[in-house]
Short mmCIF file of C-alpha atoms and ligand atoms in Angstrom, two decimals:
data_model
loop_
_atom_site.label_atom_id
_atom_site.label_comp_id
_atom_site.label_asym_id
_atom_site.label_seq_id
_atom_site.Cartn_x
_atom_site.Cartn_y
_atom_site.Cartn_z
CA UNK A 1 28.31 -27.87 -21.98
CA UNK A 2 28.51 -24.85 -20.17
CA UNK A 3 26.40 -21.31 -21.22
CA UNK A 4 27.97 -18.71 -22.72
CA UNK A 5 26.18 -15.73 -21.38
CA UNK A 6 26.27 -12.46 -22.07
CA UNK A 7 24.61 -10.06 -19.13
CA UNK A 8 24.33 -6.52 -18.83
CA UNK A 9 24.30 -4.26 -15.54
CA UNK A 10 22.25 -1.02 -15.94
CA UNK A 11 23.26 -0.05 -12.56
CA UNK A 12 21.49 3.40 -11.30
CA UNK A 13 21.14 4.62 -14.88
CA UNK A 14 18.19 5.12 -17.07
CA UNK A 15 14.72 6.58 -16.14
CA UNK A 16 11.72 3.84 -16.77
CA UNK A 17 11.08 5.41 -20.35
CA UNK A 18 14.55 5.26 -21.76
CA UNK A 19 15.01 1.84 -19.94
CA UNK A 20 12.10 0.22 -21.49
CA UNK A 21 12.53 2.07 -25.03
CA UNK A 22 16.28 0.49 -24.81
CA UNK A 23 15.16 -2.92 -24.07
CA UNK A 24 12.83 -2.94 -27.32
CA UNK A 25 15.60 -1.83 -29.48
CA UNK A 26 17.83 -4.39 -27.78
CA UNK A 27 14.86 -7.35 -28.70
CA UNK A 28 14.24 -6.40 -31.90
CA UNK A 29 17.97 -6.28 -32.91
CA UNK A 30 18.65 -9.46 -31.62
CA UNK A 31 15.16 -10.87 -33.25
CA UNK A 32 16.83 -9.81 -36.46
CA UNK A 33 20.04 -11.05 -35.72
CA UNK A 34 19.84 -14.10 -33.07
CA UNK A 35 22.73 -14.04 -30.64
CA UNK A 36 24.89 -16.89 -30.30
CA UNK A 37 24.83 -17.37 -26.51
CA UNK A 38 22.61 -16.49 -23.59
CA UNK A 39 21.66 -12.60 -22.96
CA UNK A 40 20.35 -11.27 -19.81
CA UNK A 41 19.73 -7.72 -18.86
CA UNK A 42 19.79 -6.51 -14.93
CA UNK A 43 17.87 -3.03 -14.73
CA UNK A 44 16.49 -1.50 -11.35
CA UNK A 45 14.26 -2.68 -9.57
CA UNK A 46 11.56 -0.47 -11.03
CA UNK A 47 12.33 -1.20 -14.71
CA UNK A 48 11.92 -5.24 -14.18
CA UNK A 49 7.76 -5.76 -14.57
CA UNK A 50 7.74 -2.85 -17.53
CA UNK A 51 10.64 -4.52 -18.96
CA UNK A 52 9.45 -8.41 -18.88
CA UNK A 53 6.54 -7.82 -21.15
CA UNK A 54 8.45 -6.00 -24.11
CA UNK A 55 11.50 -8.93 -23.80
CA UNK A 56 11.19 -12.93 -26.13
CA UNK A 57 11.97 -14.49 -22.96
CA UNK A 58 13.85 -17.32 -25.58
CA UNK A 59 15.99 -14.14 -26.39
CA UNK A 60 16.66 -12.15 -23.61
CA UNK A 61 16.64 -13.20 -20.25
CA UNK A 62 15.96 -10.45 -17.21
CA UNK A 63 17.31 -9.83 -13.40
CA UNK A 64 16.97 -7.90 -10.99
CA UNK A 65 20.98 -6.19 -9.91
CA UNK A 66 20.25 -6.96 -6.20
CA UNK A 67 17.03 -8.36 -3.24
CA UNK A 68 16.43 -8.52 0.13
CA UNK A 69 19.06 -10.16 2.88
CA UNK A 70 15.11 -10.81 4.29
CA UNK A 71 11.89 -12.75 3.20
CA UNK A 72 9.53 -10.59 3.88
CA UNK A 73 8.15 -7.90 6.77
CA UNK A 74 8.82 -4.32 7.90
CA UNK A 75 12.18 -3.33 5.93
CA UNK A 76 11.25 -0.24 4.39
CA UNK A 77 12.82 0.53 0.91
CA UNK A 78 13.63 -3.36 0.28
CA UNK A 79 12.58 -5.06 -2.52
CA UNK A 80 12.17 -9.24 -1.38
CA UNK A 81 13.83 -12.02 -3.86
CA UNK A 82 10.07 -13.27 -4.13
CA UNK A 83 8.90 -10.15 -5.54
CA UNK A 84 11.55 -9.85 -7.97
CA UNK A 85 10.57 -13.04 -9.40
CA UNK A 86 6.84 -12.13 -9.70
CA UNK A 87 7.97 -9.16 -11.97
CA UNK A 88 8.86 -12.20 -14.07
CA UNK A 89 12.56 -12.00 -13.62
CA UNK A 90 14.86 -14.92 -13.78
CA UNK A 91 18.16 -13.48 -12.11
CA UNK A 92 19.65 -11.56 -9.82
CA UNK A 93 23.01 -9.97 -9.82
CA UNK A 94 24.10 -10.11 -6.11
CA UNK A 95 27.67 -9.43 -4.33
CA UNK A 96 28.43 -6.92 -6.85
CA UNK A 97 31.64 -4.99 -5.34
CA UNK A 98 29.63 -1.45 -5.51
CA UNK A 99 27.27 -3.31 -3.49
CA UNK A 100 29.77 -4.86 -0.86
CA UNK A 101 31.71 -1.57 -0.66
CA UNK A 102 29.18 1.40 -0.49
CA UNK A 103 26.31 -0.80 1.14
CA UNK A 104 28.58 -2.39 3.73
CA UNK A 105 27.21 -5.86 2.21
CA UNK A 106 29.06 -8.77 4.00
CA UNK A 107 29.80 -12.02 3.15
CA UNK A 108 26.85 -13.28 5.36
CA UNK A 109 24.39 -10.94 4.32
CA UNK A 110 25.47 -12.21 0.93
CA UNK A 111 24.63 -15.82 1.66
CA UNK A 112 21.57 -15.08 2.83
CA UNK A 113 20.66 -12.95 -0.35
CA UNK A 114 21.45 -15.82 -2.37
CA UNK A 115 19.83 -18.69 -0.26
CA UNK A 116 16.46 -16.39 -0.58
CA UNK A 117 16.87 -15.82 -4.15
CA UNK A 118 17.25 -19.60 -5.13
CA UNK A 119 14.64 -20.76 -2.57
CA UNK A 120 12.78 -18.05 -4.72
CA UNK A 121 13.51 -19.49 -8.31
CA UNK A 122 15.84 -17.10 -9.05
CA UNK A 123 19.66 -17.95 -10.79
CA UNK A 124 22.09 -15.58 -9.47
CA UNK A 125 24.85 -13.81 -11.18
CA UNK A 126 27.43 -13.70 -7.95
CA UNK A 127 30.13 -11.26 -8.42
CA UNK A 128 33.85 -11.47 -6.70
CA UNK A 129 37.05 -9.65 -7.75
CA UNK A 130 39.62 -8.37 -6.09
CA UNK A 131 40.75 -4.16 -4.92
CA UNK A 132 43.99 -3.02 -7.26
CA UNK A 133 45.95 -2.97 -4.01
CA UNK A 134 44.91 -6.65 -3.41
CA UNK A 135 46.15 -7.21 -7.03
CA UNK A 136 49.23 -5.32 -6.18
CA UNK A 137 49.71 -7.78 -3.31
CA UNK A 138 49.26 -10.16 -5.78
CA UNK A 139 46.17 -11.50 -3.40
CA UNK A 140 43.96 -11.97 -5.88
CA UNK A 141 43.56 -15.86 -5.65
CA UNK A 142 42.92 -16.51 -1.95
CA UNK A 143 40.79 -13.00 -2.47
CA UNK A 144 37.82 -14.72 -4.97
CA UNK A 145 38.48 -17.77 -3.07
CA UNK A 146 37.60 -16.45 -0.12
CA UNK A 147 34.58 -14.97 -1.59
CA UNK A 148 32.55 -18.31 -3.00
CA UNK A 149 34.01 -19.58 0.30
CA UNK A 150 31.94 -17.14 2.37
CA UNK A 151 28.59 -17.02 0.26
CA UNK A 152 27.93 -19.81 -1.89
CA UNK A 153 30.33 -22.85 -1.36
CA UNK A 154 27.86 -23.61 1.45
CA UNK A 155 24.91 -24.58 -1.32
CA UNK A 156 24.53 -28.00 -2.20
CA UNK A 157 25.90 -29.06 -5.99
CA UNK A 158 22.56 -29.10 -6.86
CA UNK A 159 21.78 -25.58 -5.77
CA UNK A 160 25.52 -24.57 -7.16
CA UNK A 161 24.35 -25.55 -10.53
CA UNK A 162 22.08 -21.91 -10.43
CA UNK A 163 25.14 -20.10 -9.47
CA UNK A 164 26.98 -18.15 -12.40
CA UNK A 165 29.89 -16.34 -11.47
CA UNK A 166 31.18 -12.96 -12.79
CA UNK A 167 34.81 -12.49 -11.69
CA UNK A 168 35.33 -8.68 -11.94
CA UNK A 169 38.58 -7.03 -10.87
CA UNK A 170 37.60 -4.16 -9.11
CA UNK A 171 40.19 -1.97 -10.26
CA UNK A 172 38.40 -2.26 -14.17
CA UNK A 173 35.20 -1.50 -12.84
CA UNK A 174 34.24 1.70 -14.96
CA UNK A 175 37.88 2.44 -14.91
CA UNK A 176 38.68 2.12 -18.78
CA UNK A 177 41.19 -0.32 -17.61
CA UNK A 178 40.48 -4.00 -18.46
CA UNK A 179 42.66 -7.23 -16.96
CA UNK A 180 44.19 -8.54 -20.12
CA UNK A 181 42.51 -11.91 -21.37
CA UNK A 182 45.49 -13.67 -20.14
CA UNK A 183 45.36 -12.31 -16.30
CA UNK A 184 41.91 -12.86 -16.61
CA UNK A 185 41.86 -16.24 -17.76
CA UNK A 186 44.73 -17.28 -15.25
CA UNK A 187 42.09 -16.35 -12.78
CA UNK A 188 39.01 -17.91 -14.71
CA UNK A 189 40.93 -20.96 -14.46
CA UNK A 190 41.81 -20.70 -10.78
CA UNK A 191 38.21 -19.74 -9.95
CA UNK A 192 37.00 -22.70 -11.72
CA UNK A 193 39.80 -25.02 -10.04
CA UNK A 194 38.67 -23.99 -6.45
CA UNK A 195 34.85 -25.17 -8.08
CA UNK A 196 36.01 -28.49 -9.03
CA UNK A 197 37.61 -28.93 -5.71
CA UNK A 198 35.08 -28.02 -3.93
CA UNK A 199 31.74 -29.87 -6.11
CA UNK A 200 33.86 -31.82 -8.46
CA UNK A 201 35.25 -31.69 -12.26
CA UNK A 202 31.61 -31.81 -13.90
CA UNK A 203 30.37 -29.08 -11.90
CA UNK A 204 33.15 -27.12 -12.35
CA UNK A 205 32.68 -27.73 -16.23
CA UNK A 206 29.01 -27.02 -16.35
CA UNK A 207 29.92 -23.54 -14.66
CA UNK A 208 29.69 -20.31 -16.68
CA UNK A 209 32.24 -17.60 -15.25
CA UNK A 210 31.85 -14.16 -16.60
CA UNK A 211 34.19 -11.73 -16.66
CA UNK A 212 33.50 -7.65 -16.05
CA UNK A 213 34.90 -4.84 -15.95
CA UNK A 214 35.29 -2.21 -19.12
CA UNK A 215 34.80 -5.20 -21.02
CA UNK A 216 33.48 -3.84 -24.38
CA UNK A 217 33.05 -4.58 -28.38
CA UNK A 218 36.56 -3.98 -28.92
CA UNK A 219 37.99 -5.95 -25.93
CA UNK A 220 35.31 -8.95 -26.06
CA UNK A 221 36.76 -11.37 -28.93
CA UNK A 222 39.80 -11.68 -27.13
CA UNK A 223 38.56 -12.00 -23.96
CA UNK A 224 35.51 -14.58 -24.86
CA UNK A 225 38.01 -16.69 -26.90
CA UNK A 226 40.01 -17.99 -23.93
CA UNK A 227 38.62 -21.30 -22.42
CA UNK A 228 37.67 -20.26 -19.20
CA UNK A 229 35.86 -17.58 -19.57
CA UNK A 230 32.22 -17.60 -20.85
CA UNK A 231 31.12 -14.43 -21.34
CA UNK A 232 30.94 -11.16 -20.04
CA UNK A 233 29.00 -8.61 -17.18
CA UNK A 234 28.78 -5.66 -19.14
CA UNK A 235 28.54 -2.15 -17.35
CA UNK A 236 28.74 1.33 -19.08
CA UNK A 237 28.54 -0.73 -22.74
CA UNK A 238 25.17 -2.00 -21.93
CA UNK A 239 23.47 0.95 -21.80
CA UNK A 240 23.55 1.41 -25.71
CA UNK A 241 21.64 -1.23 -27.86
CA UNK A 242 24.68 -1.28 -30.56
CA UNK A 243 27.51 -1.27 -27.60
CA UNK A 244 25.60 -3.95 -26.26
CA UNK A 245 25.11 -5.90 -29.28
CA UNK A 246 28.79 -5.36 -30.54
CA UNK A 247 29.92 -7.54 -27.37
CA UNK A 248 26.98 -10.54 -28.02
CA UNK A 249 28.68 -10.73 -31.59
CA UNK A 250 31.54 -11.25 -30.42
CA UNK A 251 30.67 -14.79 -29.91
CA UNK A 252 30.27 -14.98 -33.60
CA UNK A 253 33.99 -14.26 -34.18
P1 PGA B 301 31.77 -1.75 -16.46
O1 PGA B 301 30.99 -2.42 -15.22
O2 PGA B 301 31.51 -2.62 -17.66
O3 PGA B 301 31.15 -0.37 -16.61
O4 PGA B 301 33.21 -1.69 -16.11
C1 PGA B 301 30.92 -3.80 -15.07
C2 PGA B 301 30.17 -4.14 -13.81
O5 PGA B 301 30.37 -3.46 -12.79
O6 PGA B 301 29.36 -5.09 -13.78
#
């Protein structure tokens, strides 16, 4: 059976304090009240080895939101996939569509992120979603297809297997506007149907595909009860502990 997972993406927000205060709150309210699926929190880079320590690694899980295209060397201002996994980290959130647009990351820089971060232990939480005008075009499909086509169909099932996807329409990203649960589980499904034809029904199955974008307390039970999709990559309502939580319950409805 496949994960239900529930991540958050702190993106450039929070100072070290407030980041680490946040994450206690977030572990003791979920030590009170155990969550129902998987929960993972991506901070910044310099939150992760303050942030391990304070988190019941059977409760919350942590990641990094991006690495290194690079193993190691002189690349000023990079953080490598090997030292985000010495912080004690167990993800990484990588082809996030901030990432691809205002960092110019392409889809081979993107492969090589993620070949470094599983030859580095890491799972990665790979993001793909289509632009609204792509939508419009109604080019959504050969869009996302295109994306696991260019950066991580090339892995081996094996490797796959650490691969969870988060399918986030741009055009929801921080917008307000979410896809409804039935576009985005007509595109769930398709996502996972380019899977299974690529590494075969039971890996398709075993894959967890997230959805993102304004996805929040309100929006999740409808969302998280379609088939297809497993959970949810949570921006702007992870960076309140009840927000947060209000979207793990939701796998309680
Ligand atoms: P949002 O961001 O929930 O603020 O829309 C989601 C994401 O970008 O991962």
């Amino acid at each position: 059976m496949r994960k239900k997972i529930v991540a958050g993406n702190w993106k450039m927000n929070l100072d070290l304090q407030e980041g680490v205060a946040l994450a206690k709150e977030l572990n003791e309210a979920l030590a009170a009240d155990k969550p129902n699926c998987d929960v993972v929190i991506c901070t910044p880079f310099i939150h992760l080895a303050s942030v391990a320590p304070v988190l019941d690694c059977n409760l919350i899980g942590l990641g990094a939101e991006n690495c290194a295209d690079k193993e190691k060397g002189a690349y000023t201002g990079e953080v490598s996939a090997k030292m985000v996994k010495s912080t004690g980290a167990q993800y990484v959130i990588l082809g996030h569509s901030e990432r691809r647009e205002y960092y110019k990351e392409t889809p081979e820089i993107l492969k090589e992120k993620v070949l470094l971060a599983l030859a580095n232990g890491l799972k990665v939480i790979f993001c793909i979603g289509e632009s609204l005008e792509e939508r419009e075009a109604n080019k959504q499909n050969e869009v996302v297809k295109a994306e696991l086509e260019g950066s991580v169909f090339n892995l081996s099932a094996e490797d796959f297997a650490k691969i969870v996807i988060a399918y986030e329409p741009i055009w929801a990203i921080g917008t307000g506007k979410t896809a409804t649960a039935e576009q985005a589980e007509e595109i769930h499904a398709y996502i996972r149907g380019c899977v299974a034809e690529k590494y075969g029904a039971e890996v398709a199955e075993n894959t967890s595909i997230l959805y993102g974008g304004s996805c929040k307390a309100s929006n999740a039970p409808e969302l998280f009860a379609k088939p297809d999709i497993d959970g949810g990559l949570i921006g702007g309502a992870s960076l309140k502990c009840a927000d947060f939580k209000g979207i793990i319950d939701a796998w309680k409805k």
